[in-house]
Short mmCIF file of C-alpha atoms in Angstrom, two decimals:
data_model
loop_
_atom_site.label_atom_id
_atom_site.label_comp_id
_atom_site.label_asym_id
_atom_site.label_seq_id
_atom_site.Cartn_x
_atom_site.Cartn_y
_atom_site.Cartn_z
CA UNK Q 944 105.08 -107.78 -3.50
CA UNK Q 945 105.76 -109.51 -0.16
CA UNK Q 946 107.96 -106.47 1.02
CA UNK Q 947 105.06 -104.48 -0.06
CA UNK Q 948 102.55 -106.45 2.07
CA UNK Q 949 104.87 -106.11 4.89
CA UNK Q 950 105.70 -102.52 4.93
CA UNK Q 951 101.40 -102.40 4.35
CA UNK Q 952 100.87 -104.39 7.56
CA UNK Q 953 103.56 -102.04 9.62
CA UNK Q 954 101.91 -99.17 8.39
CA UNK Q 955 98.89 -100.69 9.70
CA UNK Q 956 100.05 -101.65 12.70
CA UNK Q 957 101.48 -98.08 13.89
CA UNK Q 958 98.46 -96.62 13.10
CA UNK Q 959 96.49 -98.48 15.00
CA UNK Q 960 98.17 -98.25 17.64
CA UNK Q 961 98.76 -94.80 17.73
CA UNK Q 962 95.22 -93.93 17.49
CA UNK Q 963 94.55 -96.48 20.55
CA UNK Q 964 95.96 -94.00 23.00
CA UNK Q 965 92.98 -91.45 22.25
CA UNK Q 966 89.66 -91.38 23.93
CA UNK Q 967 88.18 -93.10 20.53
CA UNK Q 968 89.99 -95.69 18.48
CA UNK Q 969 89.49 -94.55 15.07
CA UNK Q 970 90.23 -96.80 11.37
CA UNK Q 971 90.40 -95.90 8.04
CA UNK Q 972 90.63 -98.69 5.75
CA UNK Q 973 90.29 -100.01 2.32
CA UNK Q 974 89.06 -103.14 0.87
CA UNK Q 975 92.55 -104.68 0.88
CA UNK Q 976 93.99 -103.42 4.06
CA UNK Q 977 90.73 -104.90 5.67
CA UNK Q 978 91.90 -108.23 4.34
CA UNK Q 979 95.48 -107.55 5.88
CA UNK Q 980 94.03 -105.81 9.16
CA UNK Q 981 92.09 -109.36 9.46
CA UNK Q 982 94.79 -111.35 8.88
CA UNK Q 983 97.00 -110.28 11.21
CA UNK Q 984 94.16 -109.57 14.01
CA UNK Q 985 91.69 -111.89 13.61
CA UNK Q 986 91.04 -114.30 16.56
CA UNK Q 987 89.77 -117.67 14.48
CA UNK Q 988 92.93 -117.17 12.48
CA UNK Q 989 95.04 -117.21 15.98
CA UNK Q 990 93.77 -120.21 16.72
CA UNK Q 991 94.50 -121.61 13.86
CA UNK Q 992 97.98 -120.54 14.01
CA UNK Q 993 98.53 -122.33 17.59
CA UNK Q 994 97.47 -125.70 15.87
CA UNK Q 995 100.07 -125.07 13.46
CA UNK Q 996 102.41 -124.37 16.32
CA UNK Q 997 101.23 -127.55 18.31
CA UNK Q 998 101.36 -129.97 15.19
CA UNK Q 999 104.92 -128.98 14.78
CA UNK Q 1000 106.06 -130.08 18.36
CA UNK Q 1001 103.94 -133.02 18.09
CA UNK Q 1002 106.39 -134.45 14.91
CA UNK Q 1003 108.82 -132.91 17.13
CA UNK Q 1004 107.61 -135.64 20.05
CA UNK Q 1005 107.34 -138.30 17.55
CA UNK Q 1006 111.02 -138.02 16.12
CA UNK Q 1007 112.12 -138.06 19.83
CA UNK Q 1008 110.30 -141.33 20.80
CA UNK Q 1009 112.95 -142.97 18.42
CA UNK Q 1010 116.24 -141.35 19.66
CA UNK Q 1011 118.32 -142.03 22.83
CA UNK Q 1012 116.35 -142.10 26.16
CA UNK Q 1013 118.49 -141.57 29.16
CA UNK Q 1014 117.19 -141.89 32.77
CA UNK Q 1015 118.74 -141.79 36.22
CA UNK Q 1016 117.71 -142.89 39.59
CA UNK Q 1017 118.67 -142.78 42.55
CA UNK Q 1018 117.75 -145.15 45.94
CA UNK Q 1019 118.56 -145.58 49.88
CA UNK Q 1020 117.46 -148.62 52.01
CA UNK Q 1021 117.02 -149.23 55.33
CA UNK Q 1022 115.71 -152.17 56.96
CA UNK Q 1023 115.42 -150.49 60.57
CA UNK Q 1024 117.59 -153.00 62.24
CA UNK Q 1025 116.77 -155.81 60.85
CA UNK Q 1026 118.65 -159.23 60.88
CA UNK Q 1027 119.01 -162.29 58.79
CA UNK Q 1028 119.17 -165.85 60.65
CA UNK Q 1029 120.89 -168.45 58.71
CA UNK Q 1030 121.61 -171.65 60.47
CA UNK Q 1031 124.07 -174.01 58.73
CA UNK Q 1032 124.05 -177.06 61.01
CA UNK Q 1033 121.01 -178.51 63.52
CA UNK Q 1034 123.96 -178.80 65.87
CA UNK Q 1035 125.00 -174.99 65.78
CA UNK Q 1036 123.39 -171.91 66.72
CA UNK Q 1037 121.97 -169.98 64.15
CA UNK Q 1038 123.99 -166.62 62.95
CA UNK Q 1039 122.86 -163.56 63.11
CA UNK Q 1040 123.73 -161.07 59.74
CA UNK Q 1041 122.77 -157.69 60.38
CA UNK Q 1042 121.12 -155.93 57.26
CA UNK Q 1043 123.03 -153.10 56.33
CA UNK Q 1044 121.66 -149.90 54.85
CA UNK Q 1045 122.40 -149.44 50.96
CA UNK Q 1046 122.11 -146.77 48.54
CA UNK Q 1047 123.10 -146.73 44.91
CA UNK Q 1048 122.66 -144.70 41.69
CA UNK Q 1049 121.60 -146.04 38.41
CA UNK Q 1050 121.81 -144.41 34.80
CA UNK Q 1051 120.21 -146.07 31.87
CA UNK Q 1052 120.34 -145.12 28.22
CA UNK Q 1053 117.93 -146.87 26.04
CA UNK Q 1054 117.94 -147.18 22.33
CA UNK Q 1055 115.20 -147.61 19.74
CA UNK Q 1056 116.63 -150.03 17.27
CA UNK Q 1057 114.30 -151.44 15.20
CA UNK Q 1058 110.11 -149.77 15.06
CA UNK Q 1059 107.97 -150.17 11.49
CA UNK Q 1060 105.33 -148.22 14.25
CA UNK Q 1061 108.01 -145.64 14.53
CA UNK Q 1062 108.68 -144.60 10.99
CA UNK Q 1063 105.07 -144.54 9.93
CA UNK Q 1064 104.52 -142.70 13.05
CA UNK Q 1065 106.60 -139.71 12.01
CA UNK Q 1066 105.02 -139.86 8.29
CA UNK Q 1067 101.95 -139.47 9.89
CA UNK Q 1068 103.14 -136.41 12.20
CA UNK Q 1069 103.84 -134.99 8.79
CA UNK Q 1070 101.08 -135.07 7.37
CA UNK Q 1071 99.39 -133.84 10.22
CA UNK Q 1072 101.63 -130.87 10.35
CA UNK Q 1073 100.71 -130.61 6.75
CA UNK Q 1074 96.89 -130.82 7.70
CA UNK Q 1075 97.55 -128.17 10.24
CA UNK Q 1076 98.50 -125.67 7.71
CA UNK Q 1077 95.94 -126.72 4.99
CA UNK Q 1078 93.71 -125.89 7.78
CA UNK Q 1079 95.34 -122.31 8.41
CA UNK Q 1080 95.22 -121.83 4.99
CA UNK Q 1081 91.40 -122.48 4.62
CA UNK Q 1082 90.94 -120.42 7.78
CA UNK Q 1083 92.53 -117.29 6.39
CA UNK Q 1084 90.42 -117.99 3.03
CA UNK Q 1085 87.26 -118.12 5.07
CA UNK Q 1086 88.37 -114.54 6.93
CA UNK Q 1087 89.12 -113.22 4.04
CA UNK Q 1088 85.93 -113.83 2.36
CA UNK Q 1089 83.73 -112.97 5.75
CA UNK Q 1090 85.53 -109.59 6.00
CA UNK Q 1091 85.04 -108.39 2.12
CA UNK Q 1092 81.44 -109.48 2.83
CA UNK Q 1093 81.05 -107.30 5.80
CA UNK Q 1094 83.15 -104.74 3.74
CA UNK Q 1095 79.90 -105.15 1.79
CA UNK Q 1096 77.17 -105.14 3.87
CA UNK Q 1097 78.68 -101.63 5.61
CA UNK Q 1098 78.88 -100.15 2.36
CA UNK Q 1099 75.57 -100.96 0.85
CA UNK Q 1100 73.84 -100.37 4.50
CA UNK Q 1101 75.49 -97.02 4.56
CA UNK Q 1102 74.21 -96.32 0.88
CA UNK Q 1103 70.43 -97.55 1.64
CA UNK Q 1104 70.81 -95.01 4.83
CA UNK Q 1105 72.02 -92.12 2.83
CA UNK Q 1106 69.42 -92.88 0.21
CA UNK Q 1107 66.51 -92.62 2.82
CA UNK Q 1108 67.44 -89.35 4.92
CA UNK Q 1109 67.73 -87.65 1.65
CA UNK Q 1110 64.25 -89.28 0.50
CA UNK Q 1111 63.32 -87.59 4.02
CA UNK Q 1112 64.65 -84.42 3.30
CA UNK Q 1113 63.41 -83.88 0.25
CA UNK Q 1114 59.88 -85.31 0.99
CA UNK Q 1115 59.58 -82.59 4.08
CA UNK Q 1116 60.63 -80.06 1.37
CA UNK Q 1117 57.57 -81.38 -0.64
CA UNK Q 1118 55.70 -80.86 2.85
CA UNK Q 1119 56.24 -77.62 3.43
CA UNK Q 1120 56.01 -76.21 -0.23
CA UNK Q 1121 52.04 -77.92 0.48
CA UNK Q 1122 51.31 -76.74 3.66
CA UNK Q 1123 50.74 -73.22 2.59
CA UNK Q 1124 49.17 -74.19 -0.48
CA UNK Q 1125 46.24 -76.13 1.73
CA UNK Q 1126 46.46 -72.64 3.68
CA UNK Q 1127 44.94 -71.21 0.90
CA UNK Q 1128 42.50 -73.53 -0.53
CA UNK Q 1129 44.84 -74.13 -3.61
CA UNK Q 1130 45.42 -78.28 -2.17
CA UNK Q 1131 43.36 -80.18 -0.45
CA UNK Q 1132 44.47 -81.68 3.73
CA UNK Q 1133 44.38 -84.77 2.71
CA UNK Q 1134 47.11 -84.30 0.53
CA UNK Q 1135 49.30 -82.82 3.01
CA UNK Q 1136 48.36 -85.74 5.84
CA UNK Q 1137 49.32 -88.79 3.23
CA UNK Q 1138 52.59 -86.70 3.19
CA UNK Q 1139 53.12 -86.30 6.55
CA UNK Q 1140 52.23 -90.26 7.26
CA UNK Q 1141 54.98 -90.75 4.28
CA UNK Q 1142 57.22 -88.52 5.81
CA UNK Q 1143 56.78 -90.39 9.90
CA UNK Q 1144 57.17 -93.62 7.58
CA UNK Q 1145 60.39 -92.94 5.97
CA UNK Q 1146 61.82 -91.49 9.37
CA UNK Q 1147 60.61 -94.83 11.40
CA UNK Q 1148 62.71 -96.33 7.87
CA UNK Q 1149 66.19 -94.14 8.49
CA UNK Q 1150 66.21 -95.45 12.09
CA UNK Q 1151 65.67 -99.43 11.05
CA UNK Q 1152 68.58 -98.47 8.59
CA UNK Q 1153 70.57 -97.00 10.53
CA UNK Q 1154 70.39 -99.80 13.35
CA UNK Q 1155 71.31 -102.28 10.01
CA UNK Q 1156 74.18 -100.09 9.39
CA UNK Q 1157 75.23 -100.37 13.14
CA UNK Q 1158 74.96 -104.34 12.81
CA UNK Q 1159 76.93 -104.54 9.60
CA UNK Q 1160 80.20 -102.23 11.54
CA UNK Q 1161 79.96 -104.63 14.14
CA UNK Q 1162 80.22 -107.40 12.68
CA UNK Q 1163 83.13 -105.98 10.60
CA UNK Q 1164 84.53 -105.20 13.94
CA UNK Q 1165 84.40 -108.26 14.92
CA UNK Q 1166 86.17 -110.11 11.53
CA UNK Q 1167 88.94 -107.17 11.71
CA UNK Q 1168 89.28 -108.01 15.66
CA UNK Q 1169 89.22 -104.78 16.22
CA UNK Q 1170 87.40 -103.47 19.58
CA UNK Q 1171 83.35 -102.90 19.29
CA UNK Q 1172 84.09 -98.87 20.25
CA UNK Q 1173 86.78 -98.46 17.36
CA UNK Q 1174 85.14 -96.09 14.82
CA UNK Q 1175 85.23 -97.33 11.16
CA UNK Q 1176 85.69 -94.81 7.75
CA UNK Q 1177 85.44 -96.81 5.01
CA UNK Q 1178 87.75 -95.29 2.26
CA UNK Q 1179 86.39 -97.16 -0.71
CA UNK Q 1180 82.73 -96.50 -1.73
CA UNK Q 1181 80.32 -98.66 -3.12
CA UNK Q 1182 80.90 -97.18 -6.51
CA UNK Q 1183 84.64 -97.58 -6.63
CA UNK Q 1184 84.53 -101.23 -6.00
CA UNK Q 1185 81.69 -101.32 -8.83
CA UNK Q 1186 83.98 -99.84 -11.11
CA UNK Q 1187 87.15 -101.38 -10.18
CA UNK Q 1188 85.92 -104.87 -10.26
CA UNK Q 1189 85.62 -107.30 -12.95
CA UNK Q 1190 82.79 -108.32 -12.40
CA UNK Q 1191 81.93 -111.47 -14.74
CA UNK Q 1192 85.71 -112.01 -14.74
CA UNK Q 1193 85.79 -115.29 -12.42
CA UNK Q 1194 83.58 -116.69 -15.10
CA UNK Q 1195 86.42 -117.24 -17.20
CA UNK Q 1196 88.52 -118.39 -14.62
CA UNK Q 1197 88.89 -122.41 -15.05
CA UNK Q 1198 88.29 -124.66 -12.37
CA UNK Q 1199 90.02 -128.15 -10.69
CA UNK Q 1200 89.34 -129.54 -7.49
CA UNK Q 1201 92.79 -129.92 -6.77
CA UNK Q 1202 93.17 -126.21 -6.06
CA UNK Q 1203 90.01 -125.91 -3.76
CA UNK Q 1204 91.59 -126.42 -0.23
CA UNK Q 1205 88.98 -128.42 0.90
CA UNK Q 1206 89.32 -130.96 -1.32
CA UNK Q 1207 93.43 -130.99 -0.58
CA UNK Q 1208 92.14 -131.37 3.47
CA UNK Q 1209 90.53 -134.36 2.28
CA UNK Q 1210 93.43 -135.66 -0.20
CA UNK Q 1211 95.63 -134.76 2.75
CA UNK Q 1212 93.05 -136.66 5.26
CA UNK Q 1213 93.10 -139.75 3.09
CA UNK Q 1214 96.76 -139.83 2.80
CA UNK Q 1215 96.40 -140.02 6.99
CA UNK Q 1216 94.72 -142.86 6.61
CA UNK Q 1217 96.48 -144.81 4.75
CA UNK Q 1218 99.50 -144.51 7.07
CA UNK Q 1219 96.74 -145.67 9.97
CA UNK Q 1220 96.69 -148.50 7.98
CA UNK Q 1221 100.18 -149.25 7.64
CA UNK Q 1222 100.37 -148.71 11.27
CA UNK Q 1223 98.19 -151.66 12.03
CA UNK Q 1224 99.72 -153.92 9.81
CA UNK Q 1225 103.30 -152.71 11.39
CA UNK Q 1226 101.37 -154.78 14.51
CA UNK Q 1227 102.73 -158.06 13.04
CA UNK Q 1228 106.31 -156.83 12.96
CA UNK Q 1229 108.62 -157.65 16.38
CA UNK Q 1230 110.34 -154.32 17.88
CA UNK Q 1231 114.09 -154.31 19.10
CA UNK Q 1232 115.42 -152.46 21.42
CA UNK Q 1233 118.67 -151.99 23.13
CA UNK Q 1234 119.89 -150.85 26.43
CA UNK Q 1235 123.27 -150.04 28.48
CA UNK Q 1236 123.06 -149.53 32.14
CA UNK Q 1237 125.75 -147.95 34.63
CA UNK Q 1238 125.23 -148.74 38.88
CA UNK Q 1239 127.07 -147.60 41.39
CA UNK Q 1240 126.52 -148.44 45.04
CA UNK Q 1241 126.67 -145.63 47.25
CA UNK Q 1242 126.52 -147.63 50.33
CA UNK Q 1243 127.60 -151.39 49.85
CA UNK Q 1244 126.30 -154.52 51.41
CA UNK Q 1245 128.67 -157.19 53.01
CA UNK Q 1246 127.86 -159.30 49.56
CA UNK Q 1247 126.67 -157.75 46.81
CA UNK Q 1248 126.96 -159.41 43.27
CA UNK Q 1249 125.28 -156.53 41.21
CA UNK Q 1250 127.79 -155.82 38.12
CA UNK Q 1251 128.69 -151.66 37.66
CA UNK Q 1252 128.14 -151.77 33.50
CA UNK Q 1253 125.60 -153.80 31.79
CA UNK Q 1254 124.10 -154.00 27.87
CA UNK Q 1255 121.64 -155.69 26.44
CA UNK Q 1256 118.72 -156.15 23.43
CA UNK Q 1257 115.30 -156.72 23.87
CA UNK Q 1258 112.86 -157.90 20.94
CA UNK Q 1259 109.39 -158.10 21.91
CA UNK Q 1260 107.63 -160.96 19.32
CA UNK Q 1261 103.67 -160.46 18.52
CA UNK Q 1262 103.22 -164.25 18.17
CA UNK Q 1263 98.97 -164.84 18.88
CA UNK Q 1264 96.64 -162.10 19.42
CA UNK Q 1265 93.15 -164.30 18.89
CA UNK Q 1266 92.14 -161.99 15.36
CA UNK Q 1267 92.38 -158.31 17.35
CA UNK Q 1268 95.17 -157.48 15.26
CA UNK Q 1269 93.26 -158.91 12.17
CA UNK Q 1270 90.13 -156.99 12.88
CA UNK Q 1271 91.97 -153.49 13.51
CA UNK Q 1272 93.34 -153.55 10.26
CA UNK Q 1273 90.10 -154.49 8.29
CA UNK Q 1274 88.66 -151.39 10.55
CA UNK Q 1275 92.25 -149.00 8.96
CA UNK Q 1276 90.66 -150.67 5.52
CA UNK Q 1277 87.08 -149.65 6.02
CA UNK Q 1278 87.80 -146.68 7.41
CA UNK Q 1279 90.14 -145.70 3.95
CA UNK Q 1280 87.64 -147.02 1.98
CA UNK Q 1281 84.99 -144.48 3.40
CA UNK Q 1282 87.71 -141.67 3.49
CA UNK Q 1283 88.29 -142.09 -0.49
CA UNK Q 1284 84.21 -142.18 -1.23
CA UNK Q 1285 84.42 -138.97 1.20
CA UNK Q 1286 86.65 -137.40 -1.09
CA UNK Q 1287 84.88 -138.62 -4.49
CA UNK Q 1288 81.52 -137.24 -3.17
CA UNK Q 1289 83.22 -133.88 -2.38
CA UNK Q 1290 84.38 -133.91 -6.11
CA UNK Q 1291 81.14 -134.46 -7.78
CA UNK Q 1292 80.21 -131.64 -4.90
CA UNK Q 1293 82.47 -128.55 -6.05
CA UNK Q 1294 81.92 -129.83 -9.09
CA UNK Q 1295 78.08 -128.84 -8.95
CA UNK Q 1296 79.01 -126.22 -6.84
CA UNK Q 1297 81.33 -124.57 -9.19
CA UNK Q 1298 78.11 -124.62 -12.01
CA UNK Q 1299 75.78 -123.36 -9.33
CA UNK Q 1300 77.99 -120.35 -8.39
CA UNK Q 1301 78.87 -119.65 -11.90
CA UNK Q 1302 74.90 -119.47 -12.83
CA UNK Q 1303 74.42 -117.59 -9.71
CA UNK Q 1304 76.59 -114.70 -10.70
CA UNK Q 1305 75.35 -114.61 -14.47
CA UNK Q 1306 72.05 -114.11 -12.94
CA UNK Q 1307 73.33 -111.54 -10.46
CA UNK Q 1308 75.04 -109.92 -13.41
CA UNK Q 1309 72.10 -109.50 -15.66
CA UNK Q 1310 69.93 -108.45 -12.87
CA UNK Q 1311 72.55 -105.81 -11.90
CA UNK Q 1312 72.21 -104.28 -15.52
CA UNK Q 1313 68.55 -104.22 -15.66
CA UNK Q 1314 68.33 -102.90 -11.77
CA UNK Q 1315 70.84 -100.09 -12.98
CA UNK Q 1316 68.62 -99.22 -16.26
CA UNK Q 1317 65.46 -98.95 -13.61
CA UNK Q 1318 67.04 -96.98 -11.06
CA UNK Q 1319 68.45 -94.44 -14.09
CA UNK Q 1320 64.83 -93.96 -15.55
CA UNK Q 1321 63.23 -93.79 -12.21
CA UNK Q 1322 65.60 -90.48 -11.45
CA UNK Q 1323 64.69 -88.73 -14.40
CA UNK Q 1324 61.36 -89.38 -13.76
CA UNK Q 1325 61.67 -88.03 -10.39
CA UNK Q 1326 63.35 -85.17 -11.09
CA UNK Q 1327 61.45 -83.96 -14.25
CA UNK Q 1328 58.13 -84.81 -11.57
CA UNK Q 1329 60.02 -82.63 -9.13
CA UNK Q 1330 60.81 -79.73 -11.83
CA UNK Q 1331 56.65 -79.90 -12.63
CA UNK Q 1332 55.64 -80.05 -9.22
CA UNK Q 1333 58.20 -76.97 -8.38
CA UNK Q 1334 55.63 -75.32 -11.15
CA UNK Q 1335 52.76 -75.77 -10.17
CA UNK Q 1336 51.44 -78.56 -13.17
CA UNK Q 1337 51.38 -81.43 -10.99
CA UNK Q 1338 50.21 -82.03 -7.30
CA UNK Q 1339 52.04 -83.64 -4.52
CA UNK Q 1340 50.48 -87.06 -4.63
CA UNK Q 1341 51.66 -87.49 -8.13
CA UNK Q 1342 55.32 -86.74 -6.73
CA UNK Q 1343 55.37 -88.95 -3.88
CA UNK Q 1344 54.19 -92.00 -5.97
CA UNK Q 1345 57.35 -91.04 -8.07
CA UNK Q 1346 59.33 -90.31 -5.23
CA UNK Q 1347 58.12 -94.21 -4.22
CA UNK Q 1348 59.13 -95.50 -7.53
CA UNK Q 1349 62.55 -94.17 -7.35
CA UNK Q 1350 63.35 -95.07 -4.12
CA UNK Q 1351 62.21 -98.66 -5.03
CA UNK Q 1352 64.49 -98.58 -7.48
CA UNK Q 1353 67.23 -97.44 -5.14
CA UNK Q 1354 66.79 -100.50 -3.04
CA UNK Q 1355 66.83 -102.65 -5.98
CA UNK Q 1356 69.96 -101.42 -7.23
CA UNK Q 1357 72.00 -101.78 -4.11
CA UNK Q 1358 69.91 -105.45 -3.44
CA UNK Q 1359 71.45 -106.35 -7.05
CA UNK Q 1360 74.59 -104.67 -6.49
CA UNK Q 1361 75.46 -106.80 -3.35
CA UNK Q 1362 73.66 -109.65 -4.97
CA UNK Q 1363 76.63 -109.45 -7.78
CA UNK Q 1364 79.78 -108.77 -4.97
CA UNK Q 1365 78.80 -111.94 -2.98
CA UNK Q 1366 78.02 -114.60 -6.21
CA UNK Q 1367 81.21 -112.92 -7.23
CA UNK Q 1368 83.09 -113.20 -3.55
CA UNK Q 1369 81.57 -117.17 -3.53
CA UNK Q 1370 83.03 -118.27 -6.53
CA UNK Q 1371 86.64 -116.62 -5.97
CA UNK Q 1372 86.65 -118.38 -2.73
CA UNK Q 1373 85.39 -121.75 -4.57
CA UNK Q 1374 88.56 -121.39 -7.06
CA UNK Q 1375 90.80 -120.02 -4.00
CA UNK Q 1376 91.15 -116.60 -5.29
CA UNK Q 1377 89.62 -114.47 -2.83
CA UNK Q 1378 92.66 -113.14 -1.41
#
């Protein structure tokens, strides 16, 4: 499956960029290589990706602050001249000792030895590296769900347009069948003006659809990260995604909080804060450190007592700290305390959540069915209205209130239709199954 995906997203990838070196980018894409076409391209998910990336060198940092730490300098001195005057008896003059100039190099290699800071310091770049990619995760679950939404929207906006240009076709049809009939007395004007007014009406419709349909590529555009002139085709239809879906099958699937990825951010949060904790208790504990030191004097003074090699350990005590230590670790305790009723409240929260979403797509469901009945009766109404009309039984007026009903219905049924897809997308992405 994973060699699969991968061969998927090269295919992708040539394709792409193979059609980028003609005058208009052009994709074709499914449902699922939308997902993978997002993945891969998708700018929030980059981002994402970098903090992944930077939480990785910071426990990179952290390990470091504990290992060997070598540093060199070097130094020259010059006092310009200067003298020292040392007089050793009243009775004598005093000397004169010139100041020489002096130079020398140092090296220093210092040691960590003992840190309780330390260690909980590089648990806690864990589980921030761990956060990081909790986050990424619930990044790519959030693209994932925008793009099959705006796979959505472009299918049922393209549906609704199709719907109303042949509505418009078929109503100027209507219009031009009457217009010779009120030519001859057989139908009154008025008839033929309400269709003409239906007609300008349904065309002023087609162009509000088809700036919808322009607003739901773009915005698919934008979740692929693909550039706003890149032509979309769409290879699955609204239909095929109706029939290939299981539709009331997430209501079966069971539900935890552990596997929502929001509530493991905030298990994962907690966890942080608990080492912050630790951290400020670790206050109270004395650090030791070692060093070794190496000089050499590149230019010598007449005396000089400075020793070449030299080791030693340093232990720094916390002894009094007048209650600041005390009070930052009753603020680590507080600040646990309101972490852990974070994470309860999000519990009872997807637990609601999970009932809301699973009522919302029963309702959706049953809707769907009923919308579907409608929009099946309101065609055969239409069309055995359409058959009459072609015959001379009915008039035009009676046609276009059919032709109303039906298209009514049409809009229903693709309202319901997305309705179902999104209570359906929403409650995958509650259970973290929307990839």
């Amino acid at each position: 499956m994973k060699i699969r995906k991968q061969m998927t997203m090269a295919v992708l990838t040539m394709l792409f960029l193979l059609q980028g070196a003609v005058a208009q980018d052009r994709l074709s894409i499914d449902l699922q290589e939308a997902k993978e076409h997002a993945l891969q391209y998708n700018r929030s998910l980059r981002s994402s990706e970098l903090s992944v990336w930077q939480s990785q060198e910071q426990l990179k940092q952290a390990i470091a602050a504990g290992l060997p730490q070598v540093n060199a300098t070097a130094d020259y001195n010059n006092s310009l001249g200067a003298e020292i005057s040392i007089q050793f008896d009243e009775s004598m003059p005093a000397s004169q000792i010139p100041i020489d100039p002096t130079s020398s190099f140092n090296l220093q290699v210092g040691q960590l030895i003992f840190s309780a800071n330390y260690w909980i310091g590089i648990r806690s770049a864990k589980l921030y590296h761990a956060m990081s990619e909790k986050s990424l995760e619930r990044t790519e679950r959030d693209v994932v769900s925008q793009v099959v939404n705006s796979y959505y929207l472009v299918l049922v906006a393209g549906e609704s347009l199709k719907i109303l240009e042949s509505n418009v076709k078929n109503l100027e049809a209507v219009y031009e069948k009457t217009k010779p009939m009120v030519d001859f007395g057989m139908t009154e004007k008025v008839e033929l003006d309400q269709l003409s007014v239906q007609v300008n009406s349904l065309k002023n419709a087609v162009k509000s659809a088809a700036r919808q349909y322009e607003m739901a590529q773009n915005m698919l555009r934008l979740q692929l990260g693909v550039a706003a002139e890149t032509e979309l085709e769409l290879t699955e239809s609204l239909s095929q995604i109706l029939r290939s879906n299981e539709l009331d099958a997430a209501l079966t699937d069971p539900f935890t909080v552990d596997q929502n990825i929001d509530f493991q951010l905030m298990s994962v949060q907690a966890q942080m804060q608990e080492k912050q904790l630790d951290m400020q208790k670790a206050n109270y504990l004395p650090t030791v450190s070692g060093y070794y030191s190496f000089t050499q004097k590149l230019l010598k003074p007449a005396f000089d007592m400075t020793p070449s090699h030299m080791i030693g350990l340093q232990m720094n005590i916390p002894i009094f700290s007048s209650g600041e230590r005390r009070s930052k670790v009753r603020q680590a305790k507080i600040e646990l305390e309101t972490v852990q009723n974070e994470r309860a409240l999000l519990e009872d929260q997807l637990d609601i959540q999970y009932k809301q979403l699973s009522f919302n797509l029963r309702s959706a469901l049953d809707n769907f069915e009923n919308q579907s009945r409608n929009v099946e009766v309101s065609r055969e109404v239409y069309e055995n209205l359409q058959r009459k009309f072609n015959q001379g039984l009915i008039s035009s007026l009676e046609l276009t209130s059919a032709d109303n009903n039906y298209l009514k219905a049409e809009s229903e049924y693709l309202q319901a239709a997305l309705e179902v897809l999104q209570a359906r997308i929403e409650l995958k992405t509650l259970l973290g199954e929307v990839k």
